[in-house]
PDB file of C-alpha atoms and ligand atoms in Angstrom:
ATOM      1  CA  UNK A   1     380.067  80.349  10.955  1.00 35.00           C
ATOM      2  CA  UNK A   2     378.899  81.714   7.668  1.00 39.00           C
ATOM      3  CA  UNK A   3     375.348  80.369   6.742  1.00 39.00           C
ATOM      4  CA  UNK A   4     375.071  79.672   2.866  1.00 38.00           C
ATOM      5  CA  UNK A   5     371.440  80.568   3.043  1.00 38.00           C
ATOM      6  CA  UNK A   6     371.973  83.973   4.654  1.00 38.00           C
ATOM      7  CA  UNK A   7     371.599  86.792   2.180  1.00 43.00           C
ATOM      8  CA  UNK A   8     374.766  88.732   1.853  1.00 62.00           C
ATOM      9  CA  UNK A   9     375.340  92.275   0.911  1.00 78.00           C
ATOM     10  CA  UNK A  10     372.891  93.516   3.565  1.00 97.00           C
ATOM     11  CA  UNK A  11     373.529  96.310   5.946  1.00 98.00           C
ATOM     12  CA  UNK A  12     372.854  95.984   9.577  1.00 98.00           C
ATOM     13  CA  UNK A  13     372.706  98.447  12.413  1.00 99.00           C
ATOM     14  CA  UNK A  14     373.571  97.137  15.958  1.00 99.00           C
ATOM     15  CA  UNK A  15     373.125  99.336  19.062  1.00 99.00           C
ATOM     16  CA  UNK A  16     375.428  98.641  21.963  1.00 98.00           C
ATOM     17  CA  UNK A  17     377.695  96.970  19.474  1.00 98.00           C
ATOM     18  CA  UNK A  18     380.899  97.758  21.501  1.00 98.00           C
ATOM     19  CA  UNK A  19     380.489  95.395  24.337  1.00 98.00           C
ATOM     20  CA  UNK A  20     378.985  92.021  25.291  1.00 98.00           C
ATOM     21  CA  UNK A  21     375.983  90.648  23.312  1.00 98.00           C
ATOM     22  CA  UNK A  22     376.113  93.520  20.996  1.00 98.00           C
ATOM     23  CA  UNK A  23     379.750  93.038  20.189  1.00 98.00           C
ATOM     24  CA  UNK A  24     379.136  89.297  19.529  1.00 98.00           C
ATOM     25  CA  UNK A  25     376.259  90.153  17.155  1.00 99.00           C
ATOM     26  CA  UNK A  26     378.262  92.483  15.318  1.00 98.00           C
ATOM     27  CA  UNK A  27     381.049  89.868  14.838  1.00 98.00           C
ATOM     28  CA  UNK A  28     378.477  87.404  13.846  1.00 98.00           C
ATOM     29  CA  UNK A  29     376.598  89.440  11.396  1.00 98.00           C
ATOM     30  CA  UNK A  30     379.782  90.553   9.754  1.00 98.00           C
ATOM     31  CA  UNK A  31     380.971  86.779   9.583  1.00 97.00           C
ATOM     32  CA  UNK A  32     377.422  86.131   7.887  1.00 97.00           C
ATOM     33  CA  UNK A  33     378.401  88.564   5.140  1.00 97.00           C
ATOM     34  CA  UNK A  34     376.848  91.775   6.206  1.00 97.00           C
ATOM     35  CA  UNK A  35     378.176  95.298   6.550  1.00 98.00           C
ATOM     36  CA  UNK A  36     377.551  96.596  10.031  1.00 98.00           C
ATOM     37  CA  UNK A  37     376.950  99.979  11.568  1.00 98.00           C
ATOM     38  CA  UNK A  38     377.734  99.928  15.392  1.00 99.00           C
ATOM     39  CA  UNK A  39     375.754 102.606  17.205  1.00 99.00           C
ATOM     40  CA  UNK A  40     377.094 103.008  20.861  1.00 99.00           C
ATOM     41  CA  UNK A  41     378.125 105.829  23.205  1.00 98.00           C
ATOM     42  CA  UNK A  42     381.432 104.036  23.916  1.00 98.00           C
ATOM     43  CA  UNK A  43     384.401 105.082  21.862  1.00 98.00           C
ATOM     44  CA  UNK A  44     385.365 101.336  21.924  1.00 98.00           C
ATOM     45  CA  UNK A  45     383.031 101.166  18.893  1.00 98.00           C
ATOM     46  CA  UNK A  46     385.813 102.676  16.852  1.00 98.00           C
ATOM     47  CA  UNK A  47     388.150  99.896  17.826  1.00 98.00           C
ATOM     48  CA  UNK A  48     385.704  97.233  17.023  1.00 98.00           C
ATOM     49  CA  UNK A  49     385.098  98.916  13.575  1.00 98.00           C
ATOM     50  CA  UNK A  50     388.916  99.195  12.925  1.00 98.00           C
ATOM     51  CA  UNK A  51     389.339  95.460  13.823  1.00 98.00           C
ATOM     52  CA  UNK A  52     386.608  93.912  11.629  1.00 98.00           C
ATOM     53  CA  UNK A  53     386.213  96.308   8.834  1.00 98.00           C
ATOM     54  CA  UNK A  54     387.366  95.221   5.285  1.00 96.00           C
ATOM     55  CA  UNK A  55     387.042  97.024   1.967  1.00 95.00           C
ATOM     56  CA  UNK A  56     384.306  94.582   0.754  1.00 94.00           C
ATOM     57  CA  UNK A  57     382.474  94.586   3.966  1.00 96.00           C
ATOM     58  CA  UNK A  58     382.753  97.739   6.108  1.00 97.00           C
ATOM     59  CA  UNK A  59     381.924  98.061   9.783  1.00 98.00           C
ATOM     60  CA  UNK A  60     381.303 101.760  10.813  1.00 98.00           C
ATOM     61  CA  UNK A  61     381.027 103.166  14.262  1.00 98.00           C
ATOM     62  CA  UNK A  62     378.527 105.770  15.065  1.00 98.00           C
ATOM     63  CA  UNK A  63     378.924 107.382  18.525  1.00 98.00           C
ATOM     64  CA  UNK A  64     375.675 108.299  20.019  1.00 98.00           C
ATOM     65  CA  UNK A  65     373.763 108.461  23.422  1.00 98.00           C
ATOM     66  CA  UNK A  66     370.620 106.490  23.058  1.00 98.00           C
ATOM     67  CA  UNK A  67     368.997 108.130  26.074  1.00 98.00           C
ATOM     68  CA  UNK A  68     368.672 111.264  23.915  1.00 98.00           C
ATOM     69  CA  UNK A  69     366.033 111.545  21.125  1.00 98.00           C
ATOM     70  CA  UNK A  70     368.165 114.365  19.570  1.00 98.00           C
ATOM     71  CA  UNK A  71     371.184 112.113  19.359  1.00 98.00           C
ATOM     72  CA  UNK A  72     369.058 109.303  17.799  1.00 99.00           C
ATOM     73  CA  UNK A  73     367.730 111.826  15.282  1.00 98.00           C
ATOM     74  CA  UNK A  74     371.228 112.943  14.431  1.00 98.00           C
ATOM     75  CA  UNK A  75     372.568 109.641  13.914  1.00 98.00           C
ATOM     76  CA  UNK A  76     369.832 108.218  11.858  1.00 98.00           C
ATOM     77  CA  UNK A  77     370.058 111.258   9.693  1.00 98.00           C
ATOM     78  CA  UNK A  78     373.716 110.533   9.113  1.00 98.00           C
ATOM     79  CA  UNK A  79     373.011 107.017   8.348  1.00 98.00           C
ATOM     80  CA  UNK A  80     370.302 107.809   5.892  1.00 98.00           C
ATOM     81  CA  UNK A  81     372.611 110.266   4.153  1.00 98.00           C
ATOM     82  CA  UNK A  82     375.576 107.839   3.990  1.00 97.00           C
ATOM     83  CA  UNK A  83     373.747 104.500   3.216  1.00 97.00           C
ATOM     84  CA  UNK A  84     370.000 105.098   2.697  1.00 96.00           C
ATOM     85  CA  UNK A  85     368.756 103.301   5.786  1.00 97.00           C
ATOM     86  CA  UNK A  86     369.588  99.604   6.842  1.00 98.00           C
ATOM     87  CA  UNK A  87     368.252  96.144   6.159  1.00 98.00           C
ATOM     88  CA  UNK A  88     368.688  94.720   9.559  1.00 98.00           C
ATOM     89  CA  UNK A  89     368.367  96.515  12.804  1.00 99.00           C
ATOM     90  CA  UNK A  90     369.320  94.940  16.113  1.00 99.00           C
ATOM     91  CA  UNK A  91     368.002  97.025  19.201  1.00 99.00           C
ATOM     92  CA  UNK A  92     370.462  95.537  21.817  1.00 98.00           C
ATOM     93  CA  UNK A  93     371.840  98.464  23.842  1.00 98.00           C
ATOM     94  CA  UNK A  94     370.512  98.384  27.288  1.00 98.00           C
ATOM     95  CA  UNK A  95     371.255  99.339  30.945  1.00 97.00           C
ATOM     96  CA  UNK A  96     370.427  97.454  34.239  1.00 94.00           C
ATOM     97  CA  UNK A  97     370.984  99.368  37.311  1.00 93.00           C
ATOM     98  CA  UNK A  98     371.570  97.035  40.241  1.00 87.00           C
ATOM     99  CA  UNK A  99     372.057  97.174  43.932  1.00 86.00           C
ATOM    100  CA  UNK A 100     375.717  97.297  44.923  1.00 80.00           C
ATOM    101  CA  UNK A 101     375.213  93.910  46.782  1.00 78.00           C
ATOM    102  CA  UNK A 102     373.602  92.216  43.647  1.00 76.00           C
ATOM    103  CA  UNK A 103     370.411  91.847  45.808  1.00 83.00           C
ATOM    104  CA  UNK A 104     366.636  92.827  45.493  1.00 86.00           C
ATOM    105  CA  UNK A 105     366.096  96.187  43.978  1.00 90.00           C
ATOM    106  CA  UNK A 106     362.867  97.359  45.648  1.00 94.00           C
ATOM    107  CA  UNK A 107     360.318  99.734  43.883  1.00 95.00           C
ATOM    108  CA  UNK A 108     360.466 102.233  46.872  1.00 96.00           C
ATOM    109  CA  UNK A 109     364.125 102.742  46.036  1.00 94.00           C
ATOM    110  CA  UNK A 110     363.735 103.582  42.474  1.00 95.00           C
ATOM    111  CA  UNK A 111     363.950 107.278  41.634  1.00 96.00           C
ATOM    112  CA  UNK A 112     362.123 109.039  38.800  1.00 98.00           C
ATOM    113  CA  UNK A 113     365.430 109.903  37.113  1.00 98.00           C
ATOM    114  CA  UNK A 114     366.485 106.187  37.240  1.00 97.00           C
ATOM    115  CA  UNK A 115     363.034 105.051  35.930  1.00 98.00           C
ATOM    116  CA  UNK A 116     363.262 107.621  32.989  1.00 98.00           C
ATOM    117  CA  UNK A 117     366.850 106.640  32.080  1.00 98.00           C
ATOM    118  CA  UNK A 118     366.227 102.983  31.875  1.00 98.00           C
ATOM    119  CA  UNK A 119     362.879 103.508  29.865  1.00 98.00           C
ATOM    120  CA  UNK A 120     364.778 106.047  27.507  1.00 98.00           C
ATOM    121  CA  UNK A 121     367.767 103.693  26.753  1.00 98.00           C
ATOM    122  CA  UNK A 122     365.870 100.233  26.932  1.00 98.00           C
ATOM    123  CA  UNK A 123     362.531 101.174  25.414  1.00 98.00           C
ATOM    124  CA  UNK A 124     362.249 104.604  23.855  1.00 99.00           C
ATOM    125  CA  UNK A 125     365.556 104.119  21.851  1.00 99.00           C
ATOM    126  CA  UNK A 126     364.047 100.854  20.601  1.00 99.00           C
ATOM    127  CA  UNK A 127     360.811 102.560  19.409  1.00 99.00           C
ATOM    128  CA  UNK A 128     362.529 105.566  17.822  1.00 99.00           C
ATOM    129  CA  UNK A 129     365.211 103.416  15.897  1.00 99.00           C
ATOM    130  CA  UNK A 130     362.456 100.969  14.845  1.00 99.00           C
ATOM    131  CA  UNK A 131     360.315 103.647  13.552  1.00 98.00           C
ATOM    132  CA  UNK A 132     363.134 105.020  11.478  1.00 98.00           C
ATOM    133  CA  UNK A 133     364.416 101.738  10.291  1.00 98.00           C
ATOM    134  CA  UNK A 134     360.959 100.491   9.088  1.00 98.00           C
ATOM    135  CA  UNK A 135     360.624 103.275   6.740  1.00 98.00           C
ATOM    136  CA  UNK A 136     363.310 102.174   4.408  1.00 97.00           C
ATOM    137  CA  UNK A 137     362.594  98.394   5.011  1.00 98.00           C
ATOM    138  CA  UNK A 138     359.079  98.586   4.229  1.00 98.00           C
ATOM    139  CA  UNK A 139     359.791 100.647   0.984  1.00 97.00           C
ATOM    140  CA  UNK A 140     362.342  98.011  -0.083  1.00 97.00           C
ATOM    141  CA  UNK A 141     360.005  95.099   0.898  1.00 98.00           C
ATOM    142  CA  UNK A 142     362.618  93.281   2.993  1.00 98.00           C
ATOM    143  CA  UNK A 143     363.949  93.890   6.573  1.00 98.00           C
ATOM    144  CA  UNK A 144     364.652  92.342   9.991  1.00 98.00           C
ATOM    145  CA  UNK A 145     364.403  93.837  13.242  1.00 99.00           C
ATOM    146  CA  UNK A 146     365.542  92.070  16.207  1.00 99.00           C
ATOM    147  CA  UNK A 147     365.092  93.510  19.721  1.00 99.00           C
ATOM    148  CA  UNK A 148     367.023  92.395  22.827  1.00 98.00           C
ATOM    149  CA  UNK A 149     364.662  91.921  25.765  1.00 98.00           C
ATOM    150  CA  UNK A 150     365.453  89.860  28.801  1.00 98.00           C
ATOM    151  CA  UNK A 151     364.116  86.980  30.882  1.00 96.00           C
ATOM    152  CA  UNK A 152     363.221  89.738  33.330  1.00 96.00           C
ATOM    153  CA  UNK A 153     360.663  90.902  30.882  1.00 96.00           C
ATOM    154  CA  UNK A 154     358.921  87.542  31.114  1.00 94.00           C
ATOM    155  CA  UNK A 155     358.855  86.781  34.805  1.00 93.00           C
ATOM    156  CA  UNK A 156     359.647  88.130  38.305  1.00 92.00           C
ATOM    157  CA  UNK A 157     363.306  88.290  39.099  1.00 87.00           C
ATOM    158  CA  UNK A 158     363.978  89.975  42.356  1.00 82.00           C
ATOM    159  CA  UNK A 159     367.514  91.074  41.297  1.00 84.00           C
ATOM    160  CA  UNK A 160     366.199  93.074  38.411  1.00 90.00           C
ATOM    161  CA  UNK A 161     364.518  96.318  39.567  1.00 95.00           C
ATOM    162  CA  UNK A 162     360.908  96.828  38.269  1.00 97.00           C
ATOM    163  CA  UNK A 163     362.113  99.668  36.031  1.00 97.00           C
ATOM    164  CA  UNK A 164     364.492  97.187  34.061  1.00 97.00           C
ATOM    165  CA  UNK A 165     361.655  94.345  34.042  1.00 97.00           C
ATOM    166  CA  UNK A 166     358.896  96.809  32.943  1.00 98.00           C
ATOM    167  CA  UNK A 167     361.225  98.245  30.051  1.00 98.00           C
ATOM    168  CA  UNK A 168     361.995  94.757  28.837  1.00 98.00           C
ATOM    169  CA  UNK A 169     358.255  93.665  29.087  1.00 98.00           C
ATOM    170  CA  UNK A 170     357.478  96.720  27.054  1.00 98.00           C
ATOM    171  CA  UNK A 171     360.134  95.780  24.313  1.00 98.00           C
ATOM    172  CA  UNK A 172     358.362  92.410  23.940  1.00 98.00           C
ATOM    173  CA  UNK A 173     354.912  93.952  23.606  1.00 98.00           C
ATOM    174  CA  UNK A 174     356.321  96.733  21.295  1.00 98.00           C
ATOM    175  CA  UNK A 175     357.874  94.162  18.909  1.00 98.00           C
ATOM    176  CA  UNK A 176     354.484  92.345  18.568  1.00 98.00           C
ATOM    177  CA  UNK A 177     352.929  95.455  17.329  1.00 98.00           C
ATOM    178  CA  UNK A 178     355.916  96.209  15.175  1.00 98.00           C
ATOM    179  CA  UNK A 179     355.527  92.967  13.596  1.00 98.00           C
ATOM    180  CA  UNK A 180     351.917  93.535  12.859  1.00 98.00           C
ATOM    181  CA  UNK A 181     352.754  96.896  11.058  1.00 98.00           C
ATOM    182  CA  UNK A 182     355.711  95.588   9.242  1.00 98.00           C
ATOM    183  CA  UNK A 183     354.478  92.104   8.169  1.00 98.00           C
ATOM    184  CA  UNK A 184     352.557  93.174   5.129  1.00 98.00           C
ATOM    185  CA  UNK A 185     355.630  94.758   3.720  1.00 98.00           C
ATOM    186  CA  UNK A 186     357.962  91.602   4.101  1.00 98.00           C
ATOM    187  CA  UNK A 187     359.606  92.981   7.204  1.00 98.00           C
ATOM    188  CA  UNK A 188     359.884  90.863  10.357  1.00 99.00           C
ATOM    189  CA  UNK A 189     360.402  91.851  13.876  1.00 99.00           C
ATOM    190  CA  UNK A 190     361.256  89.579  16.827  1.00 99.00           C
ATOM    191  CA  UNK A 191     362.628  89.577  20.342  1.00 98.00           C
ATOM    192  CA  UNK A 192     365.427  87.741  21.789  1.00 98.00           C
ATOM    193  CA  UNK A 193     365.113  87.222  25.589  1.00 98.00           C
ATOM    194  CA  UNK A 194     368.512  86.356  27.104  1.00 98.00           C
ATOM    195  CA  UNK A 195     368.734  84.589  30.567  1.00 96.00           C
ATOM    196  CA  UNK A 196     372.053  85.169  32.461  1.00 95.00           C
ATOM    197  CA  UNK A 197     374.865  85.867  29.916  1.00 96.00           C
ATOM    198  CA  UNK A 198     378.517  86.545  31.029  1.00 94.00           C
ATOM    199  CA  UNK A 199     378.996  90.041  29.891  1.00 94.00           C
ATOM    200  CA  UNK A 200     380.208  93.370  31.577  1.00 90.00           C
ATOM    201  CA  UNK A 201     376.387  94.146  32.331  1.00 90.00           C
ATOM    202  CA  UNK A 202     375.842  90.892  34.250  1.00 86.00           C
ATOM    203  CA  UNK A 203     379.019  91.332  36.271  1.00 77.00           C
ATOM    204  CA  UNK A 204     377.384  91.622  39.864  1.00 63.00           C
ATOM    205  CA  UNK A 205     380.498  92.006  41.934  1.00 53.00           C
ATOM    206  CA  UNK A 206     379.201  92.971  45.325  1.00 48.00           C
ATOM    207  CA  UNK A 207     379.413  89.838  47.570  1.00 45.00           C
ATOM    208  CA  UNK A 208     382.218  87.688  46.442  1.00 51.00           C
ATOM    209  CA  UNK A 209     383.475  87.647  42.792  1.00 59.00           C
ATOM    210  CA  UNK A 210     381.035  87.638  39.958  1.00 66.00           C
ATOM    211  CA  UNK A 211     382.389  84.348  38.824  1.00 69.00           C
ATOM    212  CA  UNK A 212     381.257  82.782  42.032  1.00 75.00           C
ATOM    213  CA  UNK A 213     377.820  84.419  41.586  1.00 80.00           C
ATOM    214  CA  UNK A 214     377.493  83.190  38.103  1.00 86.00           C
ATOM    215  CA  UNK A 215     378.583  79.735  39.452  1.00 87.00           C
ATOM    216  CA  UNK A 216     375.900  79.844  42.186  1.00 88.00           C
ATOM    217  CA  UNK A 217     373.193  81.081  39.683  1.00 88.00           C
ATOM    218  CA  UNK A 218     374.271  78.227  37.241  1.00 93.00           C
ATOM    219  CA  UNK A 219     373.067  75.545  39.725  1.00 93.00           C
ATOM    220  CA  UNK A 220     369.489  76.670  38.986  1.00 93.00           C
ATOM    221  CA  UNK A 221     369.902  76.561  35.182  1.00 96.00           C
ATOM    222  CA  UNK A 222     368.984  73.265  33.499  1.00 97.00           C
ATOM    223  CA  UNK A 223     372.108  73.547  31.208  1.00 98.00           C
ATOM    224  CA  UNK A 224     374.125  74.239  34.481  1.00 97.00           C
ATOM    225  CA  UNK A 225     375.910  77.265  33.277  1.00 97.00           C
ATOM    226  CA  UNK A 226     375.404  80.820  32.332  1.00 96.00           C
ATOM    227  CA  UNK A 227     375.265  81.713  28.572  1.00 97.00           C
ATOM    228  CA  UNK A 228     377.971  83.206  26.295  1.00 97.00           C
ATOM    229  CA  UNK A 229     377.581  86.235  23.963  1.00 98.00           C
ATOM    230  CA  UNK A 230     377.991  84.165  21.039  1.00 98.00           C
ATOM    231  CA  UNK A 231     375.034  82.011  21.903  1.00 98.00           C
ATOM    232  CA  UNK A 232     372.903  85.108  21.861  1.00 98.00           C
ATOM    233  CA  UNK A 233     374.412  86.367  18.646  1.00 98.00           C
ATOM    234  CA  UNK A 234     373.522  82.977  16.981  1.00 98.00           C
ATOM    235  CA  UNK A 235     369.849  83.579  17.667  1.00 98.00           C
ATOM    236  CA  UNK A 236     370.291  87.114  16.543  1.00 99.00           C
ATOM    237  CA  UNK A 237     371.992  86.001  13.157  1.00 98.00           C
ATOM    238  CA  UNK A 238     369.095  83.495  12.660  1.00 98.00           C
ATOM    239  CA  UNK A 239     366.312  86.180  13.202  1.00 98.00           C
ATOM    240  CA  UNK A 240     368.359  88.336  10.792  1.00 98.00           C
ATOM    241  CA  UNK A 241     368.490  85.880   8.099  1.00 98.00           C
ATOM    242  CA  UNK A 242     366.265  84.522   5.282  1.00 97.00           C
ATOM    243  CA  UNK A 243     366.023  81.206   7.254  1.00 97.00           C
ATOM    244  CA  UNK A 244     363.552  82.971   9.611  1.00 98.00           C
ATOM    245  CA  UNK A 245     361.351  84.272   7.014  1.00 98.00           C
ATOM    246  CA  UNK A 246     357.932  83.038   8.503  1.00 98.00           C
ATOM    247  CA  UNK A 247     358.709  83.929  12.087  1.00 98.00           C
ATOM    248  CA  UNK A 248     357.586  87.330  13.374  1.00 98.00           C
ATOM    249  CA  UNK A 249     356.394  88.843  16.688  1.00 98.00           C
ATOM    250  CA  UNK A 250     357.971  85.846  18.427  1.00 98.00           C
ATOM    251  CA  UNK A 251     360.204  85.695  21.558  1.00 98.00           C
ATOM    252  CA  UNK A 252     363.229  83.355  21.385  1.00 98.00           C
ATOM    253  CA  UNK A 253     364.305  82.497  24.887  1.00 98.00           C
ATOM    254  CA  UNK A 254     368.023  82.100  24.990  1.00 98.00           C
ATOM    255  CA  UNK A 255     368.370  81.148  28.805  1.00 97.00           C
ATOM    256  CA  UNK A 256     369.667  77.685  29.262  1.00 98.00           C
ATOM    257  CA  UNK A 257     366.184  76.267  30.101  1.00 97.00           C
ATOM    258  CA  UNK A 258     365.400  78.457  33.135  1.00 94.00           C
ATOM    259  CA  UNK A 259     361.852  79.530  33.103  1.00 88.00           C
ATOM    260  CA  UNK A 260     361.133  79.917  36.788  1.00 72.00           C
TER     261      UNK A 260
HETATM  262  N1  NAD B   1     374.191  89.968  30.084  1.00 97.26           N
HETATM  263  C1  NAD B   1     373.023  89.436  30.571  1.00 97.26           C
HETATM  264  O1  NAD B   1     373.047  88.522  31.390  1.00 97.26           O
HETATM  265  C2  NAD B   1     371.695  89.975  29.957  1.00 97.26           C
HETATM  266  C3  NAD B   1     370.407  89.212  30.258  1.00 97.26           C
HETATM  267  C4  NAD B   1     369.299  89.677  29.698  1.00 97.26           C
HETATM  268  C5  NAD B   1     369.108  90.820  28.994  1.00 97.26           C
HETATM  269  N2  NAD B   1     370.481  91.276  28.506  1.00 97.26           N
HETATM  270  C6  NAD B   1     370.390  92.491  27.631  1.00 97.26           C
HETATM  271  O2  NAD B   1     371.235  92.417  26.611  1.00 97.26           O
HETATM  272  C7  NAD B   1     371.609  93.628  26.220  1.00 97.26           C
HETATM  273  C8  NAD B   1     373.161  93.695  25.989  1.00 97.26           C
HETATM  274  O3  NAD B   1     373.589  93.556  27.274  1.00 97.26           O
HETATM  275  P1  NAD B   1     375.061  93.070  27.527  1.00 97.26           P
HETATM  276  O4  NAD B   1     375.093  92.169  28.708  1.00 97.26           O
HETATM  277  O5  NAD B   1     375.740  92.833  26.377  1.00 97.26           O
HETATM  278  O6  NAD B   1     375.601  94.450  28.036  1.00 97.26           O
HETATM  279  P2  NAD B   1     377.021  95.289  28.141  1.00 97.26           P
HETATM  280  O7  NAD B   1     377.018  96.357  29.216  1.00 97.26           O
HETATM  281  O8  NAD B   1     378.131  94.451  27.909  1.00 97.26           O
HETATM  282  O9  NAD B   1     376.876  96.116  26.729  1.00 97.26           O
HETATM  283  C9  NAD B   1     375.989  97.244  26.555  1.00 97.26           C
HETATM  284  C10 NAD B   1     376.310  98.199  25.398  1.00 97.26           C
HETATM  285  O10 NAD B   1     375.453  99.103  25.286  1.00 97.26           O
HETATM  286  C11 NAD B   1     375.930 100.433  25.236  1.00 97.26           C
HETATM  287  N3  NAD B   1     375.175 101.448  25.867  1.00 97.26           N
HETATM  288  C12 NAD B   1     374.549 101.408  27.086  1.00 97.26           C
HETATM  289  N4  NAD B   1     373.718 102.666  27.239  1.00 97.26           N
HETATM  290  C13 NAD B   1     373.849 103.270  26.058  1.00 97.26           C
HETATM  291  C14 NAD B   1     373.387 104.660  25.687  1.00 97.26           C
HETATM  292  N5  NAD B   1     372.596 105.453  26.458  1.00 97.26           N
HETATM  293  N6  NAD B   1     373.837 104.984  24.423  1.00 97.26           N
HETATM  294  C15 NAD B   1     374.467 104.286  23.492  1.00 97.26           C
HETATM  295  N7  NAD B   1     374.943 103.054  23.877  1.00 97.26           N
HETATM  296  C16 NAD B   1     374.655 102.491  25.214  1.00 97.26           C
HETATM  297  C17 NAD B   1     377.141 100.221  26.090  1.00 97.26           C
HETATM  298  O11 NAD B   1     378.190 101.278  25.769  1.00 97.26           O
HETATM  299  C18 NAD B   1     377.709  98.804  25.655  1.00 97.26           C
HETATM  300  O12 NAD B   1     378.472  98.803  24.714  1.00 97.26           O
HETATM  301  C19 NAD B   1     370.846  94.594  26.925  1.00 97.26           C
HETATM  302  O13 NAD B   1     369.614  95.061  26.502  1.00 97.26           O
HETATM  303  C20 NAD B   1     370.547  93.910  28.148  1.00 97.26           C
HETATM  304  O14 NAD B   1     369.593  94.360  29.028  1.00 97.26           O
HETATM  305  C21 NAD B   1     371.563  90.974  29.040  1.00 97.26           C
END
């Protein structure tokens, strides 16, 4: 799994690193030779850190609620004090409210509180953490920011509420501007747009088992299956590496070929 051309000795921060795609990204970046800070609201982050951490290559857990600007300010100040910023930032944490039956989430059913929470976690935290991380990165003249959006930010998907889709489209647009501002300083910023990936977030139980729903969905995917978290982590790893040095502002679709 370790790439010989990946720089080692870098420090990465991964939000939402206690579960799913974030967890796979933590494992992959660590295997690539990077120290990793997990930023998550879940205490599971401590277990992940304890399992992976080695004296040479630490994995540290920071508990924070990314819907809170105060919590983000606290955790970033801690990281600055302890580590002096990070070299790689993966803004992965996200929430995706769904209807209990897994069906269409109409705009008329979205409350203002739901709208604000989805924007705060999926978009505003990405903005605040990128704004923080780019300071140290641009000073050092090297950095990688990878933001996790969604296929829902690229096209109409009835199962995704408009709040989720709009937040993910905003992440894609924000990342282009981030790439513009960071580019002159040797810092890249890219988006990964996952299709359906088997994680707790995509577990739409409702009608029948989530496995059945995944199997049903897989019929519409050219590769005839849903994705795995490690397949997302591979894209994150590449965009965090030296190998992607001339790629910035791009969106990497990791979706098994489903674009409709
Ligand atoms: N799984 C999919 O099919 C899929 C598809 C498209 C996009 N995505 C995106 O991928 C990313 C990861 O999704 P996943 O499927 O791995 O989800 P997941 O639910 O398995 O993991 C999300 C992680 O984010 C953390 N988190 C959520 N809200 C938080 C908050 N307020 N503060 C701190 N941490 C918080 C959770 O504790 C959890 O560890 C999300 O941004 C999601 O929108 C997932």
